[in-house]
PDB file of N, CA and C in Angstrom:
ATOM      1  N   MET V  10      13.646  -5.873  -6.006  1.00 75.00           N
ATOM      2  CA  MET V  10      12.530  -4.988  -5.709  1.00 75.00           C
ATOM      3  C   MET V  10      11.555  -5.720  -4.798  1.00 75.00           C
ATOM      4  N   SER V  11      11.230  -5.095  -3.712  1.00 82.00           N
ATOM      5  CA  SER V  11      10.287  -5.648  -2.756  1.00 82.00           C
ATOM      6  C   SER V  11       8.950  -4.940  -2.914  1.00 82.00           C
ATOM      7  N   ASP V  12       7.913  -5.706  -3.123  1.00 83.00           N
ATOM      8  CA  ASP V  12       6.569  -5.169  -3.303  1.00 83.00           C
ATOM      9  C   ASP V  12       5.667  -5.887  -2.311  1.00 83.00           C
ATOM     10  N   ARG V  13       5.117  -5.135  -1.337  1.00 88.00           N
ATOM     11  CA  ARG V  13       4.287  -5.781  -0.328  1.00 88.00           C
ATOM     12  C   ARG V  13       3.130  -4.870   0.068  1.00 88.00           C
ATOM     13  N   LEU V  14       2.203  -5.429   0.806  1.00 88.00           N
ATOM     14  CA  LEU V  14       1.046  -4.677   1.281  1.00 88.00           C
ATOM     15  C   LEU V  14       1.188  -4.454   2.780  1.00 88.00           C
ATOM     16  N   LEU V  15       1.074  -3.198   3.200  1.00 85.00           N
ATOM     17  CA  LEU V  15       1.122  -2.841   4.620  1.00 85.00           C
ATOM     18  C   LEU V  15      -0.290  -2.681   5.149  1.00 85.00           C
ATOM     19  N   THR V  16      -0.578  -3.269   6.307  1.00 88.00           N
ATOM     20  CA  THR V  16      -1.888  -3.124   6.924  1.00 88.00           C
ATOM     21  C   THR V  16      -1.979  -1.734   7.544  1.00 88.00           C
ATOM     22  N   ILE V  17      -2.943  -0.951   7.072  1.00 89.00           N
ATOM     23  CA  ILE V  17      -3.129   0.412   7.552  1.00 89.00           C
ATOM     24  C   ILE V  17      -4.176   0.463   8.664  1.00 89.00           C
ATOM     25  N   ASN V  18      -5.280  -0.292   8.490  1.00 88.00           N
ATOM     26  CA  ASN V  18      -6.371  -0.230   9.458  1.00 88.00           C
ATOM     27  C   ASN V  18      -7.150  -1.538   9.416  1.00 88.00           C
ATOM     28  N   THR V  19      -7.618  -1.978  10.579  1.00 91.00           N
ATOM     29  CA  THR V  19      -8.495  -3.143  10.679  1.00 91.00           C
ATOM     30  C   THR V  19      -9.743  -2.723  11.439  1.00 91.00           C
ATOM     31  N   VAL V  20     -10.906  -3.001  10.848  1.00 91.00           N
ATOM     32  CA  VAL V  20     -12.186  -2.592  11.444  1.00 91.00           C
ATOM     33  C   VAL V  20     -12.989  -3.845  11.776  1.00 91.00           C
ATOM     34  N   ASP V  21     -13.469  -3.924  13.020  1.00 91.00           N
ATOM     35  CA  ASP V  21     -14.345  -5.020  13.424  1.00 91.00           C
ATOM     36  C   ASP V  21     -15.771  -4.680  13.008  1.00 91.00           C
ATOM     37  N   LEU V  22     -16.435  -5.634  12.339  1.00 90.00           N
ATOM     38  CA  LEU V  22     -17.805  -5.427  11.864  1.00 90.00           C
ATOM     39  C   LEU V  22     -18.779  -6.229  12.714  1.00 90.00           C
ATOM     40  N   ASN V  23     -20.006  -5.739  12.841  1.00 89.00           N
ATOM     41  CA  ASN V  23     -21.041  -6.430  13.618  1.00 89.00           C
ATOM     42  C   ASN V  23     -21.977  -7.231  12.728  1.00 89.00           C
ATOM     43  N   ASN V  24     -21.651  -7.374  11.466  1.00 87.00           N
ATOM     44  CA  ASN V  24     -22.512  -8.119  10.551  1.00 87.00           C
ATOM     45  C   ASN V  24     -22.347  -9.626  10.742  1.00 87.00           C
ATOM     46  N   ASN V  25     -23.341 -10.364  10.251  1.00 87.00           N
ATOM     47  CA  ASN V  25     -23.269 -11.825  10.299  1.00 87.00           C
ATOM     48  C   ASN V  25     -22.284 -12.326   9.257  1.00 87.00           C
ATOM     49  N   CYS V  26     -21.464 -13.277   9.653  1.00 88.00           N
ATOM     50  CA  CYS V  26     -20.543 -13.922   8.719  1.00 88.00           C
ATOM     51  C   CYS V  26     -21.368 -14.803   7.782  1.00 88.00           C
ATOM     52  N   PRO V  27     -21.164 -14.737   6.469  1.00 86.00           N
ATOM     53  CA  PRO V  27     -21.926 -15.579   5.545  1.00 86.00           C
ATOM     54  C   PRO V  27     -21.591 -17.065   5.653  1.00 86.00           C
ATOM     55  N   GLU V  28     -20.503 -17.414   6.309  1.00 86.00           N
ATOM     56  CA  GLU V  28     -20.103 -18.820   6.435  1.00 86.00           C
ATOM     57  C   GLU V  28     -20.620 -19.443   7.731  1.00 86.00           C
ATOM     58  N   CYS V  29     -20.329 -18.806   8.871  1.00 86.00           N
ATOM     59  CA  CYS V  29     -20.704 -19.393  10.165  1.00 86.00           C
ATOM     60  C   CYS V  29     -21.847 -18.651  10.857  1.00 86.00           C
ATOM     61  N   PHE V  30     -22.311 -17.534  10.299  1.00 86.00           N
ATOM     62  CA  PHE V  30     -23.428 -16.720  10.803  1.00 86.00           C
ATOM     63  C   PHE V  30     -23.165 -16.116  12.177  1.00 86.00           C
ATOM     64  N   SER V  31     -21.920 -15.999  12.569  1.00 83.00           N
ATOM     65  CA  SER V  31     -21.564 -15.363  13.833  1.00 83.00           C
ATOM     66  C   SER V  31     -21.560 -13.847  13.644  1.00 83.00           C
ATOM     67  N   THR V  32     -22.011 -13.119  14.692  1.00 84.00           N
ATOM     68  CA  THR V  32     -22.002 -11.658  14.612  1.00 84.00           C
ATOM     69  C   THR V  32     -20.719 -11.069  15.190  1.00 84.00           C
ATOM     70  N   LYS V  33     -19.872 -11.902  15.731  1.00 87.00           N
ATOM     71  CA  LYS V  33     -18.596 -11.445  16.267  1.00 87.00           C
ATOM     72  C   LYS V  33     -17.479 -12.080  15.442  1.00 87.00           C
ATOM     73  N   GLY V  34     -16.467 -11.306  15.150  1.00 85.00           N
ATOM     74  CA  GLY V  34     -15.304 -11.880  14.480  1.00 85.00           C
ATOM     75  C   GLY V  34     -15.111 -11.468  13.037  1.00 85.00           C
ATOM     76  N   LEU V  35     -16.060 -10.764  12.438  1.00 89.00           N
ATOM     77  CA  LEU V  35     -15.901 -10.326  11.055  1.00 89.00           C
ATOM     78  C   LEU V  35     -15.044  -9.062  11.036  1.00 89.00           C
ATOM     79  N   GLN V  36     -13.933  -9.101  10.277  1.00 92.00           N
ATOM     80  CA  GLN V  36     -13.001  -7.975  10.232  1.00 92.00           C
ATOM     81  C   GLN V  36     -12.751  -7.551   8.796  1.00 92.00           C
ATOM     82  N   LEU V  37     -12.663  -6.245   8.606  1.00 92.00           N
ATOM     83  CA  LEU V  37     -12.319  -5.652   7.321  1.00 92.00           C
ATOM     84  C   LEU V  37     -10.944  -5.015   7.477  1.00 92.00           C
ATOM     85  N   THR V  38      -9.997  -5.420   6.620  1.00 94.00           N
ATOM     86  CA  THR V  38      -8.623  -4.939   6.713  1.00 94.00           C
ATOM     87  C   THR V  38      -8.297  -4.116   5.481  1.00 94.00           C
ATOM     88  N   PHE V  39      -7.725  -2.926   5.710  1.00 93.00           N
ATOM     89  CA  PHE V  39      -7.276  -2.051   4.632  1.00 93.00           C
ATOM     90  C   PHE V  39      -5.763  -2.163   4.525  1.00 93.00           C
ATOM     91  N   LYS V  40      -5.276  -2.415   3.317  1.00 93.00           N
ATOM     92  CA  LYS V  40      -3.839  -2.541   3.080  1.00 93.00           C
ATOM     93  C   LYS V  40      -3.435  -1.614   1.947  1.00 93.00           C
ATOM     94  N   GLN V  41      -2.239  -1.032   2.077  1.00 92.00           N
ATOM     95  CA  GLN V  41      -1.729  -0.108   1.069  1.00 92.00           C
ATOM     96  C   GLN V  41      -0.401  -0.654   0.544  1.00 92.00           C
ATOM     97  N   ARG V  42      -0.181  -0.502  -0.769  1.00 91.00           N
ATOM     98  CA  ARG V  42       1.007  -1.057  -1.423  1.00 91.00           C
ATOM     99  C   ARG V  42       2.252  -0.252  -1.063  1.00 91.00           C
ATOM    100  N   PHE V  43       3.328  -0.981  -0.713  1.00 92.00           N
ATOM    101  CA  PHE V  43       4.625  -0.409  -0.344  1.00 92.00           C
ATOM    102  C   PHE V  43       5.686  -1.034  -1.242  1.00 92.00           C
ATOM    103  N   ILE V  44       6.461  -0.197  -1.921  1.00 91.00           N
ATOM    104  CA  ILE V  44       7.489  -0.670  -2.846  1.00 91.00           C
ATOM    105  C   ILE V  44       8.844  -0.216  -2.323  1.00 91.00           C
ATOM    106  N   GLU V  45       9.804  -1.147  -2.295  1.00 89.00           N
ATOM    107  CA  GLU V  45      11.159  -0.813  -1.866  1.00 89.00           C
ATOM    108  C   GLU V  45      12.151  -1.393  -2.863  1.00 89.00           C
ATOM    109  N   THR V  46      13.010  -0.524  -3.399  1.00 88.00           N
ATOM    110  CA  THR V  46      14.063  -0.946  -4.318  1.00 88.00           C
ATOM    111  C   THR V  46      15.407  -0.522  -3.728  1.00 88.00           C
ATOM    112  N   ALA V  47      16.467  -0.739  -4.477  1.00 88.00           N
ATOM    113  CA  ALA V  47      17.795  -0.318  -4.014  1.00 88.00           C
ATOM    114  C   ALA V  47      17.922   1.200  -4.003  1.00 88.00           C
ATOM    115  N   PHE V  48      17.095   1.896  -4.773  1.00 90.00           N
ATOM    116  CA  PHE V  48      17.211   3.347  -4.900  1.00 90.00           C
ATOM    117  C   PHE V  48      16.174   4.139  -4.105  1.00 90.00           C
ATOM    118  N   TYR V  49      14.991   3.573  -3.842  1.00 90.00           N
ATOM    119  CA  TYR V  49      13.950   4.343  -3.151  1.00 90.00           C
ATOM    120  C   TYR V  49      12.962   3.449  -2.420  1.00 90.00           C
ATOM    121  N   LYS V  50      12.190   4.090  -1.509  1.00 91.00           N
ATOM    122  CA  LYS V  50      11.041   3.477  -0.839  1.00 91.00           C
ATOM    123  C   LYS V  50       9.828   4.293  -1.235  1.00 91.00           C
ATOM    124  N   SER V  51       8.707   3.635  -1.496  1.00 91.00           N
ATOM    125  CA  SER V  51       7.540   4.360  -1.955  1.00 91.00           C
ATOM    126  C   SER V  51       6.259   3.745  -1.395  1.00 91.00           C
ATOM    127  N   ILE V  52       5.343   4.613  -0.981  1.00 88.00           N
ATOM    128  CA  ILE V  52       3.984   4.205  -0.620  1.00 88.00           C
ATOM    129  C   ILE V  52       3.085   4.693  -1.733  1.00 88.00           C
ATOM    130  N   THR V  53       2.313   3.793  -2.333  1.00 88.00           N
ATOM    131  CA  THR V  53       1.444   4.163  -3.444  1.00 88.00           C
ATOM    132  C   THR V  53       0.026   4.447  -2.935  1.00 88.00           C
ATOM    133  N   GLN V  54      -0.818   4.923  -3.814  1.00 87.00           N
ATOM    134  CA  GLN V  54      -2.213   5.191  -3.480  1.00 87.00           C
ATOM    135  C   GLN V  54      -3.088   3.949  -3.629  1.00 87.00           C
ATOM    136  N   GLU V  55      -2.532   2.847  -4.064  1.00 88.00           N
ATOM    137  CA  GLU V  55      -3.308   1.630  -4.273  1.00 88.00           C
ATOM    138  C   GLU V  55      -3.705   1.028  -2.925  1.00 88.00           C
ATOM    139  N   VAL V  56      -5.008   0.858  -2.712  1.00 88.00           N
ATOM    140  CA  VAL V  56      -5.540   0.321  -1.465  1.00 88.00           C
ATOM    141  C   VAL V  56      -6.267  -0.987  -1.773  1.00 88.00           C
ATOM    142  N   ASN V  57      -5.933  -2.033  -1.021  1.00 90.00           N
ATOM    143  CA  ASN V  57      -6.607  -3.325  -1.140  1.00 90.00           C
ATOM    144  C   ASN V  57      -7.352  -3.600   0.159  1.00 90.00           C
ATOM    145  N   THR V  58      -8.475  -4.297   0.052  1.00 91.00           N
ATOM    146  CA  THR V  58      -9.243  -4.650   1.235  1.00 91.00           C
ATOM    147  C   THR V  58      -9.374  -6.161   1.308  1.00 91.00           C
ATOM    148  N   GLU V  59      -9.548  -6.632   2.533  1.00 92.00           N
ATOM    149  CA  GLU V  59      -9.731  -8.063   2.764  1.00 92.00           C
ATOM    150  C   GLU V  59     -10.688  -8.227   3.927  1.00 92.00           C
ATOM    151  N   MET V  60     -11.682  -9.113   3.761  1.00 93.00           N
ATOM    152  CA  MET V  60     -12.615  -9.388   4.840  1.00 93.00           C
ATOM    153  C   MET V  60     -12.359 -10.811   5.335  1.00 93.00           C
ATOM    154  N   HIS V  61     -12.287 -10.939   6.663  1.00 92.00           N
ATOM    155  CA  HIS V  61     -11.907 -12.210   7.267  1.00 92.00           C
ATOM    156  C   HIS V  61     -12.756 -12.443   8.510  1.00 92.00           C
ATOM    157  N   CYS V  62     -13.169 -13.679   8.722  1.00 92.00           N
ATOM    158  CA  CYS V  62     -13.909 -14.046   9.928  1.00 92.00           C
ATOM    159  C   CYS V  62     -12.951 -14.776  10.864  1.00 92.00           C
ATOM    160  N   THR V  63     -12.795 -14.263  12.082  1.00 89.00           N
ATOM    161  CA  THR V  63     -11.891 -14.891  13.043  1.00 89.00           C
ATOM    162  C   THR V  63     -12.536 -16.066  13.776  1.00 89.00           C
ATOM    163  N   VAL V  64     -13.856 -16.187  13.703  1.00 88.00           N
ATOM    164  CA  VAL V  64     -14.543 -17.300  14.369  1.00 88.00           C
ATOM    165  C   VAL V  64     -14.369 -18.581  13.561  1.00 88.00           C
ATOM    166  N   CYS V  65     -14.694 -18.537  12.267  1.00 89.00           N
ATOM    167  CA  CYS V  65     -14.566 -19.734  11.423  1.00 89.00           C
ATOM    168  C   CYS V  65     -13.259 -19.741  10.635  1.00 89.00           C
ATOM    169  N   ASN V  66     -12.444 -18.691  10.796  1.00 90.00           N
ATOM    170  CA  ASN V  66     -11.123 -18.580  10.174  1.00 90.00           C
ATOM    171  C   ASN V  66     -11.171 -18.714   8.646  1.00 90.00           C
ATOM    172  N   THR V  67     -12.074 -17.974   8.026  1.00 90.00           N
ATOM    173  CA  THR V  67     -12.180 -17.994   6.559  1.00 90.00           C
ATOM    174  C   THR V  67     -12.119 -16.576   6.007  1.00 90.00           C
ATOM    175  N   THR V  68     -11.652 -16.482   4.777  1.00 91.00           N
ATOM    176  CA  THR V  68     -11.669 -15.217   4.055  1.00 91.00           C
ATOM    177  C   THR V  68     -13.006 -15.097   3.354  1.00 91.00           C
ATOM    178  N   ILE V  69     -13.643 -13.948   3.497  1.00 90.00           N
ATOM    179  CA  ILE V  69     -14.957 -13.723   2.899  1.00 90.00           C
ATOM    180  C   ILE V  69     -14.732 -12.923   1.615  1.00 90.00           C
ATOM    181  N   TYR V  70     -14.980 -13.536   0.478  1.00 90.00           N
ATOM    182  CA  TYR V  70     -14.805 -12.889  -0.818  1.00 90.00           C
ATOM    183  C   TYR V  70     -16.071 -12.114  -1.195  1.00 90.00           C
ATOM    184  N   PRO V  71     -15.952 -11.083  -2.045  1.00 90.00           N
ATOM    185  CA  PRO V  71     -17.105 -10.245  -2.382  1.00 90.00           C
ATOM    186  C   PRO V  71     -18.298 -11.006  -2.962  1.00 90.00           C
ATOM    187  N   ALA V  72     -18.097 -12.143  -3.566  1.00 90.00           N
ATOM    188  CA  ALA V  72     -19.223 -12.909  -4.118  1.00 90.00           C
ATOM    189  C   ALA V  72     -20.143 -13.433  -3.012  1.00 90.00           C
ATOM    190  N   ARG V  73     -19.627 -13.580  -1.791  1.00 85.00           N
ATOM    191  CA  ARG V  73     -20.408 -14.104  -0.663  1.00 85.00           C
ATOM    192  C   ARG V  73     -21.008 -12.997   0.212  1.00 85.00           C
ATOM    193  N   TRP V  74     -20.740 -11.737  -0.097  1.00 88.00           N
ATOM    194  CA  TRP V  74     -21.223 -10.645   0.732  1.00 88.00           C
ATOM    195  C   TRP V  74     -22.737 -10.498   0.619  1.00 88.00           C
ATOM    196  N   THR V  75     -23.347 -10.140   1.723  1.00 88.00           N
ATOM    197  CA  THR V  75     -24.779  -9.825   1.713  1.00 88.00           C
ATOM    198  C   THR V  75     -24.942  -8.330   1.438  1.00 88.00           C
ATOM    199  N   ASP V  76     -26.172  -7.894   1.272  1.00 89.00           N
ATOM    200  CA  ASP V  76     -26.427  -6.464   1.041  1.00 89.00           C
ATOM    201  C   ASP V  76     -25.978  -5.622   2.238  1.00 89.00           C
ATOM    202  N   ASP V  77     -26.177  -6.162   3.456  1.00 90.00           N
ATOM    203  CA  ASP V  77     -25.750  -5.430   4.653  1.00 90.00           C
ATOM    204  C   ASP V  77     -24.230  -5.267   4.680  1.00 90.00           C
ATOM    205  N   ILE V  78     -23.511  -6.310   4.344  1.00 90.00           N
ATOM    206  CA  ILE V  78     -22.051  -6.237   4.331  1.00 90.00           C
ATOM    207  C   ILE V  78     -21.589  -5.235   3.275  1.00 90.00           C
ATOM    208  N   GLU V  79     -22.240  -5.219   2.125  1.00 91.00           N
ATOM    209  CA  GLU V  79     -21.869  -4.265   1.073  1.00 91.00           C
ATOM    210  C   GLU V  79     -22.095  -2.825   1.518  1.00 91.00           C
ATOM    211  N   ARG V  80     -23.201  -2.566   2.222  1.00 91.00           N
ATOM    212  CA  ARG V  80     -23.465  -1.210   2.723  1.00 91.00           C
ATOM    213  C   ARG V  80     -22.410  -0.789   3.739  1.00 91.00           C
ATOM    214  N   VAL V  81     -22.059  -1.681   4.660  1.00 91.00           N
ATOM    215  CA  VAL V  81     -21.040  -1.369   5.664  1.00 91.00           C
ATOM    216  C   VAL V  81     -19.683  -1.187   4.988  1.00 91.00           C
ATOM    217  N   TYR V  82     -19.394  -2.010   3.990  1.00 91.00           N
ATOM    218  CA  TYR V  82     -18.131  -1.892   3.245  1.00 91.00           C
ATOM    219  C   TYR V  82     -18.042  -0.533   2.548  1.00 91.00           C
ATOM    220  N   ASP V  83     -19.119  -0.124   1.881  1.00 91.00           N
ATOM    221  CA  ASP V  83     -19.130   1.181   1.204  1.00 91.00           C
ATOM    222  C   ASP V  83     -18.919   2.322   2.201  1.00 91.00           C
ATOM    223  N   TYR V  84     -19.561   2.224   3.365  1.00 92.00           N
ATOM    224  CA  TYR V  84     -19.393   3.255   4.392  1.00 92.00           C
ATOM    225  C   TYR V  84     -17.946   3.300   4.876  1.00 92.00           C
ATOM    226  N   GLN V  85     -17.363   2.133   5.151  1.00 91.00           N
ATOM    227  CA  GLN V  85     -15.980   2.077   5.645  1.00 91.00           C
ATOM    228  C   GLN V  85     -14.987   2.586   4.602  1.00 91.00           C
ATOM    229  N   MET V  86     -15.264   2.329   3.328  1.00 89.00           N
ATOM    230  CA  MET V  86     -14.381   2.825   2.259  1.00 89.00           C
ATOM    231  C   MET V  86     -14.417   4.350   2.200  1.00 89.00           C
ATOM    232  N   LYS V  87     -15.586   4.938   2.439  1.00 89.00           N
ATOM    233  CA  LYS V  87     -15.688   6.398   2.445  1.00 89.00           C
ATOM    234  C   LYS V  87     -14.991   6.987   3.673  1.00 89.00           C
ATOM    235  N   ALA V  88     -15.049   6.302   4.792  1.00 88.00           N
ATOM    236  CA  ALA V  88     -14.459   6.800   6.034  1.00 88.00           C
ATOM    237  C   ALA V  88     -12.948   6.574   6.091  1.00 88.00           C
ATOM    238  N   PHE V  89     -12.440   5.653   5.305  1.00 87.00           N
ATOM    239  CA  PHE V  89     -11.015   5.304   5.357  1.00 87.00           C
ATOM    240  C   PHE V  89     -10.154   6.400   4.739  1.00 87.00           C
ATOM    241  N   GLN V  90      -9.095   6.788   5.441  1.00 86.00           N
ATOM    242  CA  GLN V  90      -8.144   7.775   4.955  1.00 86.00           C
ATOM    243  C   GLN V  90      -6.800   7.079   4.735  1.00 86.00           C
ATOM    244  N   PRO V  91      -6.404   6.824   3.478  1.00 85.00           N
ATOM    245  CA  PRO V  91      -5.114   6.162   3.254  1.00 85.00           C
ATOM    246  C   PRO V  91      -3.955   7.106   3.560  1.00 85.00           C
ATOM    247  N   LYS V  92      -2.782   6.505   3.773  1.00 86.00           N
ATOM    248  CA  LYS V  92      -1.591   7.320   3.969  1.00 86.00           C
ATOM    249  C   LYS V  92      -1.272   8.038   2.673  1.00 86.00           C
ATOM    250  N   LYS V  93      -0.641   9.206   2.786  1.00 87.00           N
ATOM    251  CA  LYS V  93      -0.249   9.964   1.598  1.00 87.00           C
ATOM    252  C   LYS V  93       0.778   9.160   0.803  1.00 87.00           C
ATOM    253  N   SER V  94       0.670   9.241  -0.514  1.00 84.00           N
ATOM    254  CA  SER V  94       1.686   8.586  -1.326  1.00 84.00           C
ATOM    255  C   SER V  94       2.980   9.375  -1.197  1.00 84.00           C
ATOM    256  N   SER V  95       4.085   8.648  -1.112  1.00 86.00           N
ATOM    257  CA  SER V  95       5.367   9.311  -0.926  1.00 86.00           C
ATOM    258  C   SER V  95       6.473   8.478  -1.569  1.00 86.00           C
ATOM    259  N   LYS V  96       7.587   9.130  -1.805  1.00 88.00           N
ATOM    260  CA  LYS V  96       8.761   8.453  -2.347  1.00 88.00           C
ATOM    261  C   LYS V  96       9.976   9.023  -1.632  1.00 88.00           C
ATOM    262  N   LYS V  97      10.743   8.142  -0.994  1.00 91.00           N
ATOM    263  CA  LYS V  97      11.944   8.561  -0.276  1.00 91.00           C
ATOM    264  C   LYS V  97      13.139   7.899  -0.947  1.00 91.00           C
ATOM    265  N   TYR V  98      14.080   8.728  -1.391  1.00 92.00           N
ATOM    266  CA  TYR V  98      15.262   8.206  -2.067  1.00 92.00           C
ATOM    267  C   TYR V  98      16.298   7.769  -1.044  1.00 92.00           C
ATOM    268  N   LYS V  99      16.923   6.623  -1.315  1.00 89.00           N
ATOM    269  CA  LYS V  99      17.942   6.084  -0.419  1.00 89.00           C
ATOM    270  C   LYS V  99      19.301   6.699  -0.735  1.00 89.00           C
ATOM    271  N   SER V 100      20.276   6.426   0.124  1.00 90.00           N
ATOM    272  CA  SER V 100      21.607   7.018  -0.020  1.00 90.00           C
ATOM    273  C   SER V 100      22.315   6.543  -1.293  1.00 90.00           C
ATOM    274  N   LEU V 101      22.061   5.315  -1.735  1.00 90.00           N
ATOM    275  CA  LEU V 101      22.674   4.825  -2.978  1.00 90.00           C
ATOM    276  C   LEU V 101      22.272   5.697  -4.163  1.00 90.00           C
ATOM    277  N   PHE V 102      21.034   6.135  -4.201  1.00 91.00           N
ATOM    278  CA  PHE V 102      20.557   7.019  -5.259  1.00 91.00           C
ATOM    279  C   PHE V 102      21.325   8.336  -5.243  1.00 91.00           C
ATOM    280  N   TRP V 103      21.475   8.927  -4.057  1.00 93.00           N
ATOM    281  CA  TRP V 103      22.149  10.218  -3.949  1.00 93.00           C
ATOM    282  C   TRP V 103      23.639  10.093  -4.275  1.00 93.00           C
ATOM    283  N   ILE V 104      24.261   8.980  -3.901  1.00 93.00           N
ATOM    284  CA  ILE V 104      25.665   8.749  -4.254  1.00 93.00           C
ATOM    285  C   ILE V 104      25.814   8.639  -5.763  1.00 93.00           C
ATOM    286  N   LEU V 105      24.908   7.913  -6.392  1.00 93.00           N
ATOM    287  CA  LEU V 105      24.943   7.760  -7.852  1.00 93.00           C
ATOM    288  C   LEU V 105      24.741   9.108  -8.556  1.00 93.00           C
ATOM    289  N   ILE V 106      23.814   9.908  -8.099  1.00 94.00           N
ATOM    290  CA  ILE V 106      23.576  11.236  -8.679  1.00 94.00           C
ATOM    291  C   ILE V 106      24.816  12.115  -8.506  1.00 94.00           C
ATOM    292  N   GLY V 107      25.425  12.085  -7.319  1.00 95.00           N
ATOM    293  CA  GLY V 107      26.631  12.867  -7.076  1.00 95.00           C
ATOM    294  C   GLY V 107      27.786  12.428  -7.967  1.00 95.00           C
ATOM    295  N   ALA V 108      27.948  11.112  -8.139  1.00 95.00           N
ATOM    296  CA  ALA V 108      29.034  10.599  -8.984  1.00 95.00           C
ATOM    297  C   ALA V 108      28.829  11.013 -10.441  1.00 95.00           C
ATOM    298  N   VAL V 109      27.612  10.937 -10.926  1.00 95.00           N
ATOM    299  CA  VAL V 109      27.323  11.329 -12.311  1.00 95.00           C
ATOM    300  C   VAL V 109      27.550  12.833 -12.485  1.00 95.00           C
ATOM    301  N   THR V 110      27.162  13.634 -11.511  1.00 95.00           N
ATOM    302  CA  THR V 110      27.369  15.083 -11.581  1.00 95.00           C
ATOM    303  C   THR V 110      28.860  15.423 -11.611  1.00 95.00           C
ATOM    304  N   ILE V 111      29.633  14.776 -10.753  1.00 95.00           N
ATOM    305  CA  ILE V 111      31.085  15.007 -10.736  1.00 95.00           C
ATOM    306  C   ILE V 111      31.713  14.567 -12.047  1.00 95.00           C
ATOM    307  N   LEU V 112      31.280  13.443 -12.590  1.00 95.00           N
ATOM    308  CA  LEU V 112      31.801  12.944 -13.863  1.00 95.00           C
ATOM    309  C   LEU V 112      31.507  13.925 -14.998  1.00 95.00           C
ATOM    310  N   ILE V 113      30.284  14.424 -15.060  1.00 95.00           N
ATOM    311  CA  ILE V 113      29.920  15.386 -16.118  1.00 95.00           C
ATOM    312  C   ILE V 113      30.705  16.687 -15.942  1.00 95.00           C
ATOM    313  N   ALA V 114      30.854  17.162 -14.706  1.00 93.00           N
ATOM    314  CA  ALA V 114      31.604  18.391 -14.459  1.00 93.00           C
ATOM    315  C   ALA V 114      33.071  18.228 -14.848  1.00 93.00           C
ATOM    316  N   SER V 115      33.650  17.085 -14.546  1.00 93.00           N
ATOM    317  CA  SER V 115      35.064  16.870 -14.903  1.00 93.00           C
ATOM    318  C   SER V 115      35.240  16.760 -16.411  1.00 93.00           C
ATOM    319  N   ILE V 116      34.322  16.119 -17.111  1.00 92.00           N
ATOM    320  CA  ILE V 116      34.401  16.027 -18.566  1.00 92.00           C
ATOM    321  C   ILE V 116      34.288  17.420 -19.179  1.00 92.00           C
ATOM    322  N   LEU V 117      33.349  18.232 -18.695  1.00 92.00           N
ATOM    323  CA  LEU V 117      33.185  19.591 -19.222  1.00 92.00           C
ATOM    324  C   LEU V 117      34.419  20.441 -18.935  1.00 92.00           C
ATOM    325  N   SER V 118      35.010  20.289 -17.772  1.00 91.00           N
ATOM    326  CA  SER V 118      36.206  21.089 -17.469  1.00 91.00           C
ATOM    327  C   SER V 118      37.383  20.672 -18.337  1.00 91.00           C
ATOM    328  N   VAL V 119      37.518  19.377 -18.670  1.00 90.00           N
ATOM    329  CA  VAL V 119      38.592  18.929 -19.560  1.00 90.00           C
ATOM    330  C   VAL V 119      38.368  19.481 -20.972  1.00 90.00           C
ATOM    331  N   ILE V 120      37.123  19.484 -21.421  1.00 89.00           N
ATOM    332  CA  ILE V 120      36.819  20.006 -22.760  1.00 89.00           C
ATOM    333  C   ILE V 120      37.085  21.508 -22.817  1.00 89.00           C
ATOM    334  N   VAL V 121      36.684  22.253 -21.792  1.00 88.00           N
ATOM    335  CA  VAL V 121      36.908  23.692 -21.760  1.00 88.00           C
ATOM    336  C   VAL V 121      38.419  23.995 -21.662  1.00 88.00           C
ATOM    337  N   TYR V 122      39.148  23.223 -20.904  1.00 85.00           N
ATOM    338  CA  TYR V 122      40.597  23.437 -20.746  1.00 85.00           C
ATOM    339  C   TYR V 122      41.337  23.208 -22.057  1.00 85.00           C
ATOM    340  N   GLN V 123      40.892  22.247 -22.875  1.00 84.00           N
ATOM    341  CA  GLN V 123      41.568  21.942 -24.139  1.00 84.00           C
ATOM    342  C   GLN V 123      41.276  22.993 -25.198  1.00 84.00           C
ATOM    343  N   LEU V 124      40.247  23.757 -25.057  1.00 73.00           N
ATOM    344  CA  LEU V 124      39.944  24.795 -26.054  1.00 73.00           C
ATOM    345  C   LEU V 124      40.824  25.952 -25.794  1.00 73.00           C
TER     346      LEU V 124
END
């Protein structure tokens, strides 16, 4: 089972970085969970965010956020539209379902024939 986060959107912010105080380079990244197994692929509704400064190359954790960053973060969360959750079944799943259906049909026909 493969479980990973897909980057959906990256937003450049004009706020000061709490580490290097640069007004350029602060980015907010939205990621959505993607699950892939042998039977299906699925996009979930779970959204993770990450804030990163490209100038000082550090991850900015919520404990270091200023009030301005929190306000911009709240606004961006309201404006963000995640991808619809979906589940797509792979061919192995459909082959397995078909085999089980044929097996059940053949068992029922043998039972009916013996009566």
